[in-house]
């Protein structure tokens, strides 16, 4: 028996610069429903969007929030072009929404038609580069990446096969920090 009965993600809370712009993007561009709004005592806001299966994506807006720090607190805006996917410890690198595999191409075209810059379809695979040129037997996820108005790196990800096979999917030992640098 497990210690906790975790049933998925209740919500993920991010921070935006402009709540009106965020609501517009997530409702009008991505088609999510706004399901809860909260006014915070400091004048800020906390809004929730339905992302399906009882899960939500939430945003805080703080009147005195610090400026964004791409490459530190989030992925760099040019991450896919440069190959530098690094972000700081404790940061959120990107947010992946689960979508049906057969819809990836259609969703990419819809985003482009709405003026969103989107990557080509990437086939994450068990190959040295991590990406296969085409969907094949090594592919485990096919996806596209794009940014929201605040530079939050988003992904539409579709599982090609179920993950968790110890022979195929669990092949690496977790890295351990060797020394602490101050």
Short mmCIF file of C-alpha atoms in Angstrom, two decimals:
data_model
loop_
_atom_site.label_atom_id
_atom_site.label_comp_id
_atom_site.label_asym_id
_atom_site.label_seq_id
_atom_site.Cartn_x
_atom_site.Cartn_y
_atom_site.Cartn_z
CA UNK A 1 0.00 0.00 0.00
CA UNK A 2 1.27 3.46 -0.89
CA UNK A 3 1.54 6.22 1.71
CA UNK A 4 -0.51 8.71 -0.33
CA UNK A 5 -3.38 8.32 -2.77
CA UNK A 6 -2.29 10.88 -5.33
CA UNK A 7 -4.94 11.08 -8.04
CA UNK A 8 -3.28 13.47 -10.47
CA UNK A 9 -2.69 17.21 -10.48
CA UNK A 10 -5.34 19.40 -8.84
CA UNK A 11 -3.82 22.56 -10.28
CA UNK A 12 -0.54 24.12 -11.28
CA UNK A 13 -0.16 27.78 -10.30
CA UNK A 14 1.94 30.14 -12.42
CA UNK A 15 2.46 33.91 -12.35
CA UNK A 16 1.44 36.25 -15.16
CA UNK A 17 2.24 39.90 -15.91
CA UNK A 18 -1.22 40.86 -17.23
CA UNK A 19 -4.28 38.85 -16.14
CA UNK A 20 -6.51 40.23 -18.93
CA UNK A 21 -3.95 39.17 -21.57
CA UNK A 22 -3.59 35.76 -19.88
CA UNK A 23 -7.36 35.19 -19.79
CA UNK A 24 -7.58 36.18 -23.46
CA UNK A 25 -4.80 33.75 -24.50
CA UNK A 26 -5.99 30.77 -22.48
CA UNK A 27 -9.70 31.21 -23.30
CA UNK A 28 -9.61 32.53 -26.87
CA UNK A 29 -6.41 30.96 -28.21
CA UNK A 30 -6.34 27.64 -26.33
CA UNK A 31 -10.10 27.37 -25.71
CA UNK A 32 -9.92 26.73 -21.95
CA UNK A 33 -12.82 27.68 -19.69
CA UNK A 34 -12.26 30.12 -16.85
CA UNK A 35 -13.72 28.34 -13.80
CA UNK A 36 -12.77 30.43 -10.74
CA UNK A 37 -11.60 33.97 -10.00
CA UNK A 38 -10.27 35.23 -6.67
CA UNK A 39 -9.36 38.77 -5.62
CA UNK A 40 -6.36 38.71 -3.26
CA UNK A 41 -6.10 41.01 -0.22
CA UNK A 42 -3.02 42.82 -1.66
CA UNK A 43 -4.92 43.78 -4.83
CA UNK A 44 -3.66 40.76 -6.78
CA UNK A 45 -5.71 38.07 -8.49
CA UNK A 46 -5.77 34.25 -8.68
CA UNK A 47 -7.69 32.75 -11.66
CA UNK A 48 -8.27 29.09 -12.58
CA UNK A 49 -8.82 27.45 -16.00
CA UNK A 50 -10.25 23.96 -16.58
CA UNK A 51 -7.72 21.71 -18.35
CA UNK A 52 -9.85 18.55 -18.22
CA UNK A 53 -10.21 15.50 -16.01
CA UNK A 54 -10.84 17.65 -12.92
CA UNK A 55 -7.46 19.39 -13.29
CA UNK A 56 -6.85 23.12 -13.45
CA UNK A 57 -4.21 25.61 -14.54
CA UNK A 58 -4.10 28.63 -12.26
CA UNK A 59 -2.43 32.03 -12.56
CA UNK A 60 -1.52 34.57 -9.95
CA UNK A 61 -1.20 38.24 -10.80
CA UNK A 62 0.70 40.27 -8.19
CA UNK A 63 0.79 44.09 -8.46
CA UNK A 64 4.40 44.18 -7.16
CA UNK A 65 5.80 40.99 -8.75
CA UNK A 66 9.51 40.95 -9.70
CA UNK A 67 10.37 40.97 -13.42
CA UNK A 68 10.65 37.67 -15.30
CA UNK A 69 14.06 35.96 -15.35
CA UNK A 70 14.18 33.75 -18.49
CA UNK A 71 17.05 31.29 -18.39
CA UNK A 72 16.96 31.35 -14.58
CA UNK A 73 13.40 30.92 -13.30
CA UNK A 74 12.11 29.55 -16.61
CA UNK A 75 13.41 28.19 -19.90
CA UNK A 76 15.11 30.69 -22.20
CA UNK A 77 12.89 32.06 -24.99
CA UNK A 78 15.28 30.62 -27.61
CA UNK A 79 15.57 27.20 -25.92
CA UNK A 80 14.56 25.12 -28.92
CA UNK A 81 16.67 27.08 -31.40
CA UNK A 82 19.83 26.97 -29.25
CA UNK A 83 19.29 23.57 -27.68
CA UNK A 84 19.85 25.16 -24.24
CA UNK A 85 16.89 23.81 -22.27
CA UNK A 86 18.49 24.60 -18.90
CA UNK A 87 16.64 26.48 -16.17
CA UNK A 88 17.45 26.96 -12.47
CA UNK A 89 16.91 24.43 -9.71
CA UNK A 90 13.37 24.76 -8.36
CA UNK A 91 12.13 26.48 -11.52
CA UNK A 92 9.46 25.33 -13.94
CA UNK A 93 11.01 24.46 -17.29
CA UNK A 94 7.79 23.97 -19.27
CA UNK A 95 4.19 22.83 -18.95
CA UNK A 96 2.98 19.97 -21.14
CA UNK A 97 -0.70 19.46 -21.89
CA UNK A 98 -1.71 15.89 -22.80
CA UNK A 99 -3.42 15.77 -26.21
CA UNK A 100 -4.46 12.95 -28.57
CA UNK A 101 -1.71 11.80 -30.94
CA UNK A 102 -3.99 12.02 -33.98
CA UNK A 103 -4.63 15.72 -33.24
CA UNK A 104 -1.03 17.03 -33.03
CA UNK A 105 -0.79 18.16 -36.66
CA UNK A 106 -4.27 19.76 -36.55
CA UNK A 107 -3.50 21.56 -33.27
CA UNK A 108 -0.23 22.87 -34.67
CA UNK A 109 -2.06 24.32 -37.68
CA UNK A 110 -4.75 25.86 -35.43
CA UNK A 111 -2.14 27.58 -33.26
CA UNK A 112 -0.36 28.95 -36.33
CA UNK A 113 -3.69 30.25 -37.70
CA UNK A 114 -4.16 32.11 -34.39
CA UNK A 115 -0.76 33.80 -34.77
CA UNK A 116 1.14 31.59 -32.32
CA UNK A 117 4.72 30.62 -33.23
CA UNK A 118 4.98 26.84 -32.96
CA UNK A 119 7.82 24.34 -33.39
CA UNK A 120 7.67 21.58 -35.96
CA UNK A 121 6.29 18.30 -34.61
CA UNK A 122 9.04 16.68 -32.56
CA UNK A 123 9.20 12.93 -32.02
CA UNK A 124 10.87 12.31 -28.63
CA UNK A 125 12.59 8.98 -29.02
CA UNK A 126 15.03 6.51 -27.53
CA UNK A 127 17.87 7.59 -29.83
CA UNK A 128 21.14 9.40 -28.93
CA UNK A 129 19.86 12.84 -30.02
CA UNK A 130 16.53 12.33 -28.20
CA UNK A 131 14.57 13.26 -31.34
CA UNK A 132 13.65 10.97 -34.25
CA UNK A 133 13.12 12.56 -37.69
CA UNK A 134 9.83 10.67 -38.07
CA UNK A 135 7.45 8.81 -35.80
CA UNK A 136 8.87 5.29 -35.50
CA UNK A 137 9.24 2.38 -33.05
CA UNK A 138 11.69 4.40 -30.90
CA UNK A 139 9.23 7.29 -30.38
CA UNK A 140 7.51 7.58 -27.01
CA UNK A 141 6.01 11.12 -27.25
CA UNK A 142 5.25 13.40 -30.20
CA UNK A 143 4.82 17.06 -29.38
CA UNK A 144 4.86 20.72 -30.34
CA UNK A 145 6.13 23.66 -28.27
CA UNK A 146 5.01 27.28 -28.09
CA UNK A 147 4.99 30.20 -25.65
CA UNK A 148 2.18 32.00 -23.85
CA UNK A 149 2.19 35.83 -23.74
CA UNK A 150 4.45 35.83 -20.63
CA UNK A 151 7.04 33.54 -22.21
CA UNK A 152 5.86 30.43 -20.37
CA UNK A 153 7.02 27.51 -22.45
CA UNK A 154 4.04 25.26 -23.27
CA UNK A 155 3.89 21.88 -24.96
CA UNK A 156 1.10 19.82 -26.50
CA UNK A 157 2.36 16.27 -25.86
CA UNK A 158 0.88 13.02 -27.10
CA UNK A 159 2.01 9.66 -25.79
CA UNK A 160 2.84 7.30 -28.63
CA UNK A 161 3.07 4.35 -26.26
CA UNK A 162 2.57 3.68 -22.57
CA UNK A 163 5.64 4.48 -20.46
CA UNK A 164 7.04 2.53 -17.53
CA UNK A 165 8.50 -0.64 -19.07
CA UNK A 166 11.59 -1.29 -16.89
CA UNK A 167 13.43 -2.95 -19.79
CA UNK A 168 12.86 -0.05 -22.16
CA UNK A 169 12.09 3.09 -20.15
CA UNK A 170 14.00 2.89 -16.87
CA UNK A 171 17.61 2.70 -18.05
CA UNK A 172 19.42 5.47 -16.16
CA UNK A 173 20.51 5.94 -12.57
CA UNK A 174 19.55 9.30 -11.02
CA UNK A 175 22.36 11.85 -10.98
CA UNK A 176 23.75 12.85 -7.60
CA UNK A 177 25.39 16.16 -6.86
CA UNK A 178 29.09 15.52 -6.23
CA UNK A 179 30.02 18.77 -4.53
CA UNK A 180 28.22 21.89 -3.43
CA UNK A 181 29.45 25.09 -5.08
CA UNK A 182 28.74 28.29 -3.12
#
